[in-house]
Short mmCIF file of C-alpha atoms and ligand atoms in Angstrom, two decimals:
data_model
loop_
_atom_site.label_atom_id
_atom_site.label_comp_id
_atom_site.label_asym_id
_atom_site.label_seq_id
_atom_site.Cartn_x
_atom_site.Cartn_y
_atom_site.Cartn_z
CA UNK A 69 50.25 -3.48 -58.88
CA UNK A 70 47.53 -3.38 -56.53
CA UNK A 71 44.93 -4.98 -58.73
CA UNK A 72 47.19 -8.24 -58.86
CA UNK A 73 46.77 -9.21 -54.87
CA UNK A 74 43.99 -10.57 -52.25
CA UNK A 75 42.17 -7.20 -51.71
CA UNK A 76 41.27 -7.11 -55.54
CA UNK A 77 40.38 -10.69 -55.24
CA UNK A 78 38.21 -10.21 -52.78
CA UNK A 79 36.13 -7.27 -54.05
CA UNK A 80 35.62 -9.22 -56.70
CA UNK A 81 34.45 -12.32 -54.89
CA UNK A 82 32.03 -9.79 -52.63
CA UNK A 83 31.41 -7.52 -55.72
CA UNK A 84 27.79 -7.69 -54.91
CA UNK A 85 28.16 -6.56 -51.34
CA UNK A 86 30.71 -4.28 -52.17
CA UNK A 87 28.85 -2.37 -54.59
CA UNK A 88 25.14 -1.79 -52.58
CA UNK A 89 28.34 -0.16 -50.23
CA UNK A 90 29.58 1.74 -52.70
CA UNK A 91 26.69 2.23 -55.22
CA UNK A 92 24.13 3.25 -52.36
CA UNK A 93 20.64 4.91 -53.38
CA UNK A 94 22.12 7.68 -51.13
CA UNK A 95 25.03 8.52 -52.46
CA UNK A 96 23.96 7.49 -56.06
CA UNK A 97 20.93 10.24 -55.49
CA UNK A 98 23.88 12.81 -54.62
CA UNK A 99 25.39 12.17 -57.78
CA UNK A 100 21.86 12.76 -59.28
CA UNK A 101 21.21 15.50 -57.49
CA UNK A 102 17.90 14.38 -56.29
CA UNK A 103 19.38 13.79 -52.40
CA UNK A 104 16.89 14.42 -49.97
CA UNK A 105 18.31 17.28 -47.58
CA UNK A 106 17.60 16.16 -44.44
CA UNK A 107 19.37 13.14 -44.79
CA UNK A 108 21.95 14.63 -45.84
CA UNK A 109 22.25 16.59 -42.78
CA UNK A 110 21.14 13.48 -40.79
CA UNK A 111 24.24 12.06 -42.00
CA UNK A 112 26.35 14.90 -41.62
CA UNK A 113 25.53 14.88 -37.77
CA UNK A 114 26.12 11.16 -37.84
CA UNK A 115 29.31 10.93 -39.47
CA UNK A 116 30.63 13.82 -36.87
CA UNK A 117 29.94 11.45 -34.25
CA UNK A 118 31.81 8.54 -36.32
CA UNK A 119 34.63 10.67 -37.15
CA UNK A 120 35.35 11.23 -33.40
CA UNK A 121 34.71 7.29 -32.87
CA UNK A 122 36.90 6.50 -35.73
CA UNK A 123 40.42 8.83 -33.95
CA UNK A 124 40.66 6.19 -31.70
CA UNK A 125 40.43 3.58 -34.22
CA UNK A 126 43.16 5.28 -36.17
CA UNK A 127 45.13 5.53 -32.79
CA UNK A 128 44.91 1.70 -32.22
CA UNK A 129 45.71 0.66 -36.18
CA UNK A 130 48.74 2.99 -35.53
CA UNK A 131 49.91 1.45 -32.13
CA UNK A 132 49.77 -2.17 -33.57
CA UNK A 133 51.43 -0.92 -36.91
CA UNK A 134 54.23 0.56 -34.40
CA UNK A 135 54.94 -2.67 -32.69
CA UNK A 136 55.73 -4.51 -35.49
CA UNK A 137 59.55 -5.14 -36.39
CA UNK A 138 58.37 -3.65 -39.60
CA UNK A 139 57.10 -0.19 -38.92
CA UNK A 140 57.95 1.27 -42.40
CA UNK A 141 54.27 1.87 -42.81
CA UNK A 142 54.08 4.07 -40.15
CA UNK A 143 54.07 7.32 -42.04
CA UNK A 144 51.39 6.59 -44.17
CA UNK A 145 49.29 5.32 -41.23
CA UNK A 146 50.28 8.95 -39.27
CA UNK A 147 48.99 10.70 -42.57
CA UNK A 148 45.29 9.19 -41.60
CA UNK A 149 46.13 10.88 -37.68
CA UNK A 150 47.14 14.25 -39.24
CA UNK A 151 43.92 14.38 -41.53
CA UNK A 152 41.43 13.54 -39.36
CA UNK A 153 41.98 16.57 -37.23
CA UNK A 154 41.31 18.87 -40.58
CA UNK A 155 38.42 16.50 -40.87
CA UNK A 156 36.99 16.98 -37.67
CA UNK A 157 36.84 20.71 -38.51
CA UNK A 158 35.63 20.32 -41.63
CA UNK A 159 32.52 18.67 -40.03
CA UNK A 160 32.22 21.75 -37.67
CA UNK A 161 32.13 24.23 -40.27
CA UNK A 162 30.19 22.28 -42.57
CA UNK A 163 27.53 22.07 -39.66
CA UNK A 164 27.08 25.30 -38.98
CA UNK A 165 26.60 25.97 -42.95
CA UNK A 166 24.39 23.72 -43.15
CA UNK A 167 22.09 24.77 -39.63
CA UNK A 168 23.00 21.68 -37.78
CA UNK A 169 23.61 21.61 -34.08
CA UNK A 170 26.45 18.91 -33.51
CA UNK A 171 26.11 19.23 -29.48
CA UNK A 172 22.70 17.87 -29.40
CA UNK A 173 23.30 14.98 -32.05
CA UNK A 174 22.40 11.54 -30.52
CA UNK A 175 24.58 8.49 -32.43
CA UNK A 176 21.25 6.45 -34.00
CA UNK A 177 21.36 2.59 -33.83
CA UNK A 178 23.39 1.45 -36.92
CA UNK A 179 26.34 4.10 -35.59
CA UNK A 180 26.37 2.51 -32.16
CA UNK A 181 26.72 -1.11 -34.11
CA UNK A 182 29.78 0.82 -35.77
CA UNK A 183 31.29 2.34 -32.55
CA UNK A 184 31.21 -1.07 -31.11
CA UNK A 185 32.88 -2.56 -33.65
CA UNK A 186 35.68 0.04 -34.15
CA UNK A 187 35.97 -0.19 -30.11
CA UNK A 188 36.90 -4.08 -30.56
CA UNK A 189 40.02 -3.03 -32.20
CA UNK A 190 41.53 -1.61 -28.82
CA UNK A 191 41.98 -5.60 -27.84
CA UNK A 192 46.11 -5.86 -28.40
CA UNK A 193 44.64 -9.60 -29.23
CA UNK A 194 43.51 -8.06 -32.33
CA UNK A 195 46.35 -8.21 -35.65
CA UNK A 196 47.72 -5.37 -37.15
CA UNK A 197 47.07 -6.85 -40.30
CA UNK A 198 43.29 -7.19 -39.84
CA UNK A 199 43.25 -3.80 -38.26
CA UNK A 200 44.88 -1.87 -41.61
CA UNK A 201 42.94 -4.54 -43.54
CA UNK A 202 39.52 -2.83 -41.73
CA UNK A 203 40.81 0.38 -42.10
CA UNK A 204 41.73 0.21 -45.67
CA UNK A 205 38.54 -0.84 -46.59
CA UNK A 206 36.39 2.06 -44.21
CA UNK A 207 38.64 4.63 -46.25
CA UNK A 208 37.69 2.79 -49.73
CA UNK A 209 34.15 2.49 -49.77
CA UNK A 210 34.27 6.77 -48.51
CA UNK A 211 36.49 7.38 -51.69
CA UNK A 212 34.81 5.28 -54.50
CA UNK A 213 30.77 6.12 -53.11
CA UNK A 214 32.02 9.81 -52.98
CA UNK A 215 34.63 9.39 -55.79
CA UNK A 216 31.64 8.17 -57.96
CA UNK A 217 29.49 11.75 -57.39
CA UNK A 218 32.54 13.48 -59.24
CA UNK A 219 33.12 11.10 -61.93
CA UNK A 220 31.77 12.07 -65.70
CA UNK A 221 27.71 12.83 -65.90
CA UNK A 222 27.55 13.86 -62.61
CA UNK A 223 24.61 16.30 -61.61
CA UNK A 224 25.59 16.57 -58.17
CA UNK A 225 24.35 19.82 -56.76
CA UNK A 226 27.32 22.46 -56.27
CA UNK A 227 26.46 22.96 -52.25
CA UNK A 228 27.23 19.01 -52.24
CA UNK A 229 30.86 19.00 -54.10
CA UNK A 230 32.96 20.03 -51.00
CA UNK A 231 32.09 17.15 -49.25
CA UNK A 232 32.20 14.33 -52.51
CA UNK A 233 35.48 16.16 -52.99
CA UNK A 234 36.85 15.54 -49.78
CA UNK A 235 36.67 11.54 -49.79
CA UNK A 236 36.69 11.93 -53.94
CA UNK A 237 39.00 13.80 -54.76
CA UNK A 238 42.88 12.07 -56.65
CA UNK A 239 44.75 12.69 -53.26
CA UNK A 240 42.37 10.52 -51.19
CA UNK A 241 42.48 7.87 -53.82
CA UNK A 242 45.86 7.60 -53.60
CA UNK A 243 45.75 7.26 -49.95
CA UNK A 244 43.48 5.00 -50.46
CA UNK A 245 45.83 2.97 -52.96
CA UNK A 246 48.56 3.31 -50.38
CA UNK A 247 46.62 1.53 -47.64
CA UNK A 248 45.47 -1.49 -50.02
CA UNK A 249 49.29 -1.75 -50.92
CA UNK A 250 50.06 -2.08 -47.47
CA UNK A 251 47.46 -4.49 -46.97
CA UNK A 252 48.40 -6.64 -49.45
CA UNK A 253 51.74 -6.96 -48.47
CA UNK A 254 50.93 -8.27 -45.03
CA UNK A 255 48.24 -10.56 -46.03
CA UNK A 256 50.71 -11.98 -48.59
CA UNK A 257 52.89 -12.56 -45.19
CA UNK A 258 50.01 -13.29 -42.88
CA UNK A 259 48.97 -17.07 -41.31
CA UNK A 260 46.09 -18.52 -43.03
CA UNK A 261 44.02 -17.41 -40.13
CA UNK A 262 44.89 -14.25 -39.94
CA UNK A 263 43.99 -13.95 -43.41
CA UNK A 264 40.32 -15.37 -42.73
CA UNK A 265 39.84 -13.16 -40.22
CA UNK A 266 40.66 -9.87 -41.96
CA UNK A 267 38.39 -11.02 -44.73
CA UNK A 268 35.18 -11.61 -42.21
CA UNK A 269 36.19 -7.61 -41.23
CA UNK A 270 36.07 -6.62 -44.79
CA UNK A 271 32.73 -8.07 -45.05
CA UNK A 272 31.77 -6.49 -41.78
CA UNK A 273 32.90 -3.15 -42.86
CA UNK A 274 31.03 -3.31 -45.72
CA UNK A 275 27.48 -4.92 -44.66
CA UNK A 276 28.39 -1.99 -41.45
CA UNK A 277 28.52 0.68 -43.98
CA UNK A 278 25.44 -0.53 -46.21
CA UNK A 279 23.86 -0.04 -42.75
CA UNK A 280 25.04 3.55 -42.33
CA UNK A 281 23.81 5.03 -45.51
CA UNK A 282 20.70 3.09 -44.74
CA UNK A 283 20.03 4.90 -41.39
CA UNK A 284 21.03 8.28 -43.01
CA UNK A 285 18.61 7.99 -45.87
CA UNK A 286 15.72 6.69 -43.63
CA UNK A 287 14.97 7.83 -40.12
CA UNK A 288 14.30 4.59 -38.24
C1 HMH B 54 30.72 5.73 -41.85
N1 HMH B 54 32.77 5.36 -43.10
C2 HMH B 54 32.01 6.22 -42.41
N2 HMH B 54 32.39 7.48 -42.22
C3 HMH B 54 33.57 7.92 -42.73
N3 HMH B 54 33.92 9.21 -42.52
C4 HMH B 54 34.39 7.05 -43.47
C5 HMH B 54 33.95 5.76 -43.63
C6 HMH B 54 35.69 7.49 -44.10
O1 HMH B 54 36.50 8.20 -43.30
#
């Protein structure tokens, strides 16, 4: 099961990290329904501009996964292509519901750090295996911060639920669980360095996402 391999073991061994990722006053004050509106349109405008950033990211994890002599995970990496075009929409729509002009949105400091980071990925130097490994764990912290805003006791206010049901909602999850299957099974058949190295990006991705929800709560 997917509990059993090194992904598990390593959210447990970052558990901390993980969860101010996951557990963020942000998205925690969705799920109370206390969120402060304009950040949440702060980060609505800011995750547009990641979104776009994060195609070509999706592009390069699916051109390494395609030169592999093992490509059999392929269609679950094309089912990331195919959704982020409905997500890209979804941001547009959502936008103009909620007043928000995405043409004059600037990316604020903690995106750029993320841009640059996906943008490393284009390297063919860089393994496939840290590349799903990275974008397993983008997806994950998404599905379990929003995932959390749906679970039992929410008070999350009813405007909000489209978007906590997008990344929340069972479908995602399993996506989600696909990915970390995958990933499992190539770090279980990756060189010891390899290995390292897709555990530094988990820890990047995470301390990268602490900083996003950061610069969406606060304007810096
Ligand atoms: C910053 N991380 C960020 N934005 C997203 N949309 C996701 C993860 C999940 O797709």
């Amino acid at each position: 099961g997917v509990d059993t391999g090194t992904t598990a073991a390593w959210m447990e061994k970052h558990r901390q990290m993980y969860e101010r990722a996951t557990r963020h006053p942000f998205t925690v004050s969705i799920r109370d329904g206390t969120v402060d509106m304009s950040a949440f349109k702060r980060w609505l405008s800011q995750d547009y501009l990641f979104v776009r950033e994060f195609v070509a990211f999706i592009a390069s994890v699916l051109l390494k996964c395609c030169k592999q002599e093992d490509s059999s995970d392929m269609e679950i990496i094309l089912g990331g292509v195919a959704s982020i075009s409905d997500e890209i929409s979804w941001f547009k729509n959502e936008a103009t519901r909620w007043g928000v002009n995405l043409a004059s949105v600037s990316p604020l400091k903690a995106n750029l750090e993320y841009h640059r980071f996906l943008q490393s990925f284009t390297e063919p130097e860089v393994s496939y295996v840290v590349a799903v490994t990275t974008f397993w764990i983008i997806e994950t912290v998404y599905q379990d911060s929003f995932g959390f805003c749906i679970q039992d006791g929410n008070r999350t206010p009813p405007e909000l639920l489209g978007t906590c049901q997008r990344w929340g909602s069972a479908g995602f999850r399993q996506y989600c669980q696909s990915l970390q299957s995958i990933v499992d099974r190539c770090l279980a058949n990756a060189p010891a360095d390899a290995v390292k190295s897709a555990e530094e990006a988990f820890i990047r991705v995470l301390e990268l996402e602490i900083g996003f929800w950061e610069m969406s709560s606060s304007q810096s």
